[in-house]
mmCIF file of N, CA and C in Angstrom:
data_model
loop_
_atom_site.group_PDB
_atom_site.id
_atom_site.type_symbol
_atom_site.label_atom_id
_atom_site.label_comp_id
_atom_site.label_asym_id
_atom_site.label_seq_id
_atom_site.Cartn_x
_atom_site.Cartn_y
_atom_site.Cartn_z
ATOM 1 N N MET A 1 0.821 -1.195 0.000
ATOM 2 C CA MET A 1 0.000 0.000 0.000
ATOM 3 C C MET A 1 0.867 1.263 0.000
ATOM 4 N N ARG A 2 1.948 1.201 0.764
ATOM 5 C CA ARG A 2 2.851 2.361 0.801
ATOM 6 C C ARG A 2 3.498 2.592 -0.552
ATOM 7 N N ARG A 3 3.787 1.496 -1.252
ATOM 8 C CA ARG A 3 4.416 1.621 -2.559
ATOM 9 C C ARG A 3 3.488 2.329 -3.545
ATOM 10 N N ILE A 4 2.216 2.001 -3.497
ATOM 11 C CA ILE A 4 1.245 2.625 -4.395
ATOM 12 C C ILE A 4 1.109 4.108 -4.070
ATOM 13 N N ALA A 5 1.047 4.426 -2.779
ATOM 14 C CA ALA A 5 0.924 5.826 -2.366
ATOM 15 C C ALA A 5 2.162 6.623 -2.760
ATOM 16 N N SER A 6 3.334 6.044 -2.564
ATOM 17 C CA SER A 6 4.556 6.774 -2.923
ATOM 18 C C SER A 6 4.683 6.904 -4.438
ATOM 19 N N ALA A 7 4.253 5.900 -5.190
ATOM 20 C CA ALA A 7 4.284 5.996 -6.649
ATOM 21 C C ALA A 7 3.306 7.065 -7.124
ATOM 22 N N GLY A 8 2.129 7.116 -6.517
ATOM 23 C CA GLY A 8 1.149 8.149 -6.868
ATOM 24 C C GLY A 8 1.669 9.535 -6.549
ATOM 25 N N LEU A 9 2.298 9.676 -5.398
ATOM 26 C CA LEU A 9 2.873 10.961 -5.013
ATOM 27 C C LEU A 9 3.990 11.360 -5.969
ATOM 28 N N LEU A 10 4.782 10.389 -6.389
ATOM 29 C CA LEU A 10 5.862 10.656 -7.336
ATOM 30 C C LEU A 10 5.299 11.111 -8.686
ATOM 31 N N VAL A 11 4.209 10.492 -9.133
ATOM 32 C CA VAL A 11 3.582 10.880 -10.398
ATOM 33 C C VAL A 11 3.034 12.301 -10.305
ATOM 34 N N VAL A 12 2.363 12.611 -9.196
ATOM 35 C CA VAL A 12 1.819 13.961 -9.011
ATOM 36 C C VAL A 12 2.945 14.983 -8.975
ATOM 37 N N LEU A 13 4.012 14.680 -8.279
ATOM 38 C CA LEU A 13 5.156 15.586 -8.201
ATOM 39 C C LEU A 13 5.799 15.772 -9.575
ATOM 40 N N ALA A 14 5.926 14.689 -10.344
ATOM 41 C CA ALA A 14 6.505 14.791 -11.685
ATOM 42 C C ALA A 14 5.623 15.642 -12.589
ATOM 43 N N MET A 15 4.309 15.494 -12.477
ATOM 44 C CA MET A 15 3.391 16.306 -13.280
ATOM 45 C C MET A 15 3.489 17.772 -12.886
ATOM 46 N N LEU A 16 3.628 18.044 -11.609
ATOM 47 C CA LEU A 16 3.763 19.417 -11.137
ATOM 48 C C LEU A 16 5.049 20.045 -11.675
ATOM 49 N N VAL A 17 6.138 19.321 -11.603
ATOM 50 C CA VAL A 17 7.414 19.833 -12.114
ATOM 51 C C VAL A 17 7.335 20.041 -13.622
ATOM 52 N N ALA A 18 6.725 19.104 -14.339
ATOM 53 C CA ALA A 18 6.587 19.247 -15.788
ATOM 54 C C ALA A 18 5.727 20.459 -16.130
ATOM 55 N N GLY A 19 4.682 20.694 -15.359
ATOM 56 C CA GLY A 19 3.838 21.867 -15.589
ATOM 57 C C GLY A 19 4.595 23.158 -15.377
ATOM 58 N N VAL A 20 5.384 23.224 -14.325
ATOM 59 C CA VAL A 20 6.168 24.428 -14.049
ATOM 60 C C VAL A 20 7.196 24.655 -15.155
ATOM 61 N N VAL A 21 7.847 23.594 -15.601
ATOM 62 C CA VAL A 21 8.830 23.723 -16.681
ATOM 63 C C VAL A 21 8.147 24.200 -17.957
ATOM 64 N N PHE A 22 6.986 23.646 -18.277
ATOM 65 C CA PHE A 22 6.245 24.051 -19.469
ATOM 66 C C PHE A 22 5.889 25.530 -19.409
ATOM 67 N N ILE A 23 5.391 25.985 -18.272
ATOM 68 C CA ILE A 23 5.018 27.396 -18.119
ATOM 69 C C ILE A 23 6.242 28.295 -18.236
ATOM 70 N N GLU A 24 7.348 27.902 -17.644
ATOM 71 C CA GLU A 24 8.574 28.700 -17.728
ATOM 72 C C GLU A 24 9.079 28.798 -19.167
ATOM 73 N N VAL A 25 9.021 27.701 -19.907
ATOM 74 C CA VAL A 25 9.472 27.714 -21.305
ATOM 75 C C VAL A 25 8.577 28.624 -22.132
ATOM 76 N N ARG A 26 7.257 28.514 -21.956
ATOM 77 C CA ARG A 26 6.336 29.384 -22.698
ATOM 78 C C ARG A 26 6.558 30.847 -22.354
ATOM 79 N N GLN A 27 6.783 31.134 -21.080
ATOM 80 C CA GLN A 27 7.003 32.516 -20.656
ATOM 81 C C GLN A 27 8.281 33.072 -21.273
ATOM 82 N N SER A 28 9.347 32.284 -21.268
ATOM 83 C CA SER A 28 10.606 32.778 -21.839
ATOM 84 C C SER A 28 10.484 32.970 -23.349
ATOM 85 N N GLN A 29 9.734 32.106 -24.029
ATOM 86 C CA GLN A 29 9.510 32.290 -25.466
ATOM 87 C C GLN A 29 8.722 33.569 -25.725
ATOM 88 N N GLY A 30 7.705 33.826 -24.911
ATOM 89 C CA GLY A 30 6.925 35.054 -25.054
ATOM 90 C C GLY A 30 7.754 36.290 -24.776
ATOM 91 N N ASN A 31 8.599 36.221 -23.760
ATOM 92 C CA ASN A 31 9.479 37.351 -23.449
ATOM 93 C C ASN A 31 10.437 37.630 -24.600
ATOM 94 N N ARG A 32 10.985 36.575 -25.184
ATOM 95 C CA ARG A 32 11.900 36.731 -26.312
ATOM 96 C C ARG A 32 11.175 37.330 -27.519
ATOM 97 N N LYS A 33 9.969 36.846 -27.787
ATOM 98 C CA LYS A 33 9.187 37.359 -28.914
ATOM 99 C C LYS A 33 8.839 38.830 -28.708
ATOM 100 N N ALA A 34 8.461 39.202 -27.484
ATOM 101 C CA ALA A 34 8.142 40.603 -27.190
ATOM 102 C C ALA A 34 9.373 41.484 -27.314
ATOM 103 N N ALA A 35 10.515 40.999 -26.858
ATOM 104 C CA ALA A 35 11.750 41.784 -26.965
ATOM 105 C C ALA A 35 12.130 42.003 -28.423
ATOM 106 N N GLU A 36 11.959 40.983 -29.265
ATOM 107 C CA GLU A 36 12.246 41.139 -30.693
ATOM 108 C C GLU A 36 11.292 42.143 -31.333
ATOM 109 N N PHE A 37 10.022 42.071 -30.967
ATOM 110 C CA PHE A 37 9.037 43.006 -31.515
ATOM 111 C C PHE A 37 9.382 44.437 -31.126
ATOM 112 N N LEU A 38 9.716 44.654 -29.864
ATOM 113 C CA LEU A 38 10.040 46.004 -29.405
ATOM 114 C C LEU A 38 11.340 46.516 -30.017
ATOM 115 N N ALA A 39 12.282 45.621 -30.269
ATOM 116 C CA ALA A 39 13.542 46.048 -30.885
ATOM 117 C C ALA A 39 13.313 46.506 -32.324
ATOM 118 N N ASP A 40 12.375 45.867 -33.022
ATOM 119 C CA ASP A 40 12.088 46.216 -34.418
ATOM 120 C C ASP A 40 11.046 47.317 -34.553
ATOM 121 N N PHE A 41 10.416 47.703 -33.454
ATOM 122 C CA PHE A 41 9.328 48.675 -33.494
ATOM 123 C C PHE A 41 9.877 50.087 -33.669
ATOM 124 N N GLU A 42 9.350 50.798 -34.643
ATOM 125 C CA GLU A 42 9.785 52.167 -34.900
ATOM 126 C C GLU A 42 8.699 53.133 -34.431
ATOM 127 N N VAL A 43 9.058 54.030 -33.546
ATOM 128 C CA VAL A 43 8.105 55.002 -33.015
ATOM 129 C C VAL A 43 7.995 56.163 -33.987
ATOM 130 N N LYS A 44 6.762 56.458 -34.392
ATOM 131 C CA LYS A 44 6.520 57.581 -35.294
ATOM 132 C C LYS A 44 5.798 58.667 -34.506
ATOM 133 N N PRO A 45 6.373 59.854 -34.405
ATOM 134 C CA PRO A 45 5.720 60.916 -33.637
ATOM 135 C C PRO A 45 4.428 61.378 -34.315
ATOM 136 N N VAL A 46 3.471 61.774 -33.493
ATOM 137 C CA VAL A 46 2.199 62.284 -33.999
ATOM 138 C C VAL A 46 2.395 63.736 -34.402
ATOM 139 N N GLU A 47 2.011 64.048 -35.628
ATOM 140 C CA GLU A 47 2.141 65.417 -36.113
ATOM 141 C C GLU A 47 0.799 66.122 -35.996
ATOM 142 N N GLU A 48 0.852 67.412 -35.747
ATOM 143 C CA GLU A 48 -0.359 68.234 -35.679
ATOM 144 C C GLU A 48 -1.401 67.626 -34.744
ATOM 145 N N LEU A 49 -0.996 67.420 -33.498
ATOM 146 C CA LEU A 49 -1.903 66.831 -32.522
ATOM 147 C C LEU A 49 -3.022 67.785 -32.151
ATOM 148 N N GLY A 50 -2.725 69.070 -32.112
ATOM 149 C CA GLY A 50 -3.747 70.058 -31.784
ATOM 150 C C GLY A 50 -3.894 70.239 -30.283
ATOM 151 N N SER A 51 -4.963 70.931 -29.897
ATOM 152 C CA SER A 51 -5.211 71.182 -28.482
ATOM 153 C C SER A 51 -6.707 71.136 -28.222
ATOM 154 N N THR A 52 -7.080 71.240 -26.955
ATOM 155 C CA THR A 52 -8.488 71.211 -26.575
ATOM 156 C C THR A 52 -8.782 72.329 -25.591
ATOM 157 N N LYS A 53 -10.006 72.835 -25.636
ATOM 158 C CA LYS A 53 -10.407 73.884 -24.698
ATOM 159 C C LYS A 53 -11.012 73.286 -23.444
ATOM 160 N N THR A 54 -11.775 72.211 -23.589
ATOM 161 C CA THR A 54 -12.407 71.575 -22.428
ATOM 162 C C THR A 54 -12.204 70.068 -22.507
ATOM 163 N N LEU A 55 -12.302 69.435 -21.341
ATOM 164 C CA LEU A 55 -12.186 67.987 -21.247
ATOM 165 C C LEU A 55 -13.312 67.485 -20.365
ATOM 166 N N ARG A 56 -14.067 66.536 -20.866
ATOM 167 C CA ARG A 56 -15.169 65.965 -20.099
ATOM 168 C C ARG A 56 -14.889 64.479 -19.917
ATOM 169 N N ILE A 57 -14.899 64.019 -18.670
ATOM 170 C CA ILE A 57 -14.654 62.617 -18.370
ATOM 171 C C ILE A 57 -15.994 61.967 -18.058
ATOM 172 N N LEU A 58 -16.337 60.932 -18.801
ATOM 173 C CA LEU A 58 -17.627 60.272 -18.684
ATOM 174 C C LEU A 58 -17.438 58.879 -18.088
ATOM 175 N N PRO A 59 -17.976 58.620 -16.886
ATOM 176 C CA PRO A 59 -17.877 57.265 -16.332
ATOM 177 C C PRO A 59 -18.790 56.314 -17.098
ATOM 178 N N LEU A 60 -18.253 55.197 -17.545
ATOM 179 C CA LEU A 60 -19.032 54.251 -18.330
ATOM 180 C C LEU A 60 -19.691 53.180 -17.477
ATOM 181 N N VAL A 61 -19.083 52.815 -16.362
ATOM 182 C CA VAL A 61 -19.612 51.770 -15.498
ATOM 183 C C VAL A 61 -19.568 52.275 -14.067
ATOM 184 N N GLU A 62 -20.672 52.145 -13.358
ATOM 185 C CA GLU A 62 -20.711 52.540 -11.956
ATOM 186 C C GLU A 62 -21.283 51.412 -11.116
ATOM 187 N N TYR A 63 -20.997 51.453 -9.813
ATOM 188 C CA TYR A 63 -21.488 50.419 -8.907
ATOM 189 C C TYR A 63 -22.973 50.602 -8.619
ATOM 190 N N HIS A 64 -23.434 51.837 -8.452
ATOM 191 C CA HIS A 64 -24.838 52.115 -8.146
ATOM 192 C C HIS A 64 -25.577 52.500 -9.423
ATOM 193 N N THR A 65 -26.860 52.179 -9.471
ATOM 194 C CA THR A 65 -27.662 52.506 -10.636
ATOM 195 C C THR A 65 -29.003 53.093 -10.212
ATOM 196 N N ALA A 66 -29.575 53.920 -11.058
ATOM 197 C CA ALA A 66 -30.882 54.511 -10.777
ATOM 198 C C ALA A 66 -32.011 53.541 -11.117
ATOM 199 N N ASP A 67 -31.735 52.553 -11.966
ATOM 200 C CA ASP A 67 -32.749 51.599 -12.399
ATOM 201 C C ASP A 67 -32.293 50.195 -12.009
ATOM 202 N N ALA A 68 -33.137 49.450 -11.312
ATOM 203 C CA ALA A 68 -32.765 48.108 -10.858
ATOM 204 C C ALA A 68 -32.578 47.135 -12.022
ATOM 205 N N ALA A 69 -33.098 47.453 -13.191
ATOM 206 C CA ALA A 69 -32.952 46.579 -14.357
ATOM 207 C C ALA A 69 -31.558 46.674 -14.973
ATOM 208 N N LEU A 70 -30.813 47.718 -14.633
ATOM 209 C CA LEU A 70 -29.470 47.892 -15.186
ATOM 210 C C LEU A 70 -28.465 47.058 -14.404
ATOM 211 N N ARG A 71 -27.473 46.522 -15.097
ATOM 212 C CA ARG A 71 -26.428 45.736 -14.454
ATOM 213 C C ARG A 71 -25.268 46.649 -14.070
ATOM 214 N N THR A 72 -24.625 46.357 -12.947
ATOM 215 C CA THR A 72 -23.504 47.167 -12.475
ATOM 216 C C THR A 72 -22.334 46.263 -12.119
ATOM 217 N N GLU A 73 -21.201 46.888 -11.857
ATOM 218 C CA GLU A 73 -20.026 46.180 -11.364
ATOM 219 C C GLU A 73 -19.177 47.151 -10.565
ATOM 220 N N VAL A 74 -18.195 46.610 -9.850
ATOM 221 C CA VAL A 74 -17.390 47.430 -8.949
ATOM 222 C C VAL A 74 -16.447 48.350 -9.713
ATOM 223 N N GLY A 75 -15.888 47.902 -10.824
ATOM 224 C CA GLY A 75 -14.917 48.702 -11.570
ATOM 225 C C GLY A 75 -15.549 49.877 -12.279
ATOM 226 N N VAL A 76 -14.768 50.900 -12.523
ATOM 227 C CA VAL A 76 -15.233 52.084 -13.248
ATOM 228 C C VAL A 76 -14.280 52.323 -14.414
ATOM 229 N N SER A 77 -14.841 52.545 -15.581
ATOM 230 C CA SER A 77 -14.051 52.851 -16.767
ATOM 231 C C SER A 77 -14.398 54.254 -17.214
ATOM 232 N N TYR A 78 -13.395 55.057 -17.507
ATOM 233 C CA TYR A 78 -13.635 56.436 -17.913
ATOM 234 C C TYR A 78 -13.326 56.618 -19.387
ATOM 235 N N LEU A 79 -14.137 57.420 -20.039
ATOM 236 C CA LEU A 79 -13.933 57.739 -21.443
ATOM 237 C C LEU A 79 -13.651 59.210 -21.573
#
């Protein structure tokens, strides 16, 4: 019985280690791909951006609502 339990524990541990290795390899590949993209990326300045006289910030999502039929959430997004 102990042999079965230790073999099962060994399998679970091996799967855990394999999962961590897989995630680390994927992360390093993504980091390398992002670094290559940023190295090749050319920043182009915006010309004639202009200016504004007023700025109005409109909340798109609020926690409280005036109508119970409307859905809400905790986060707030501003436009």
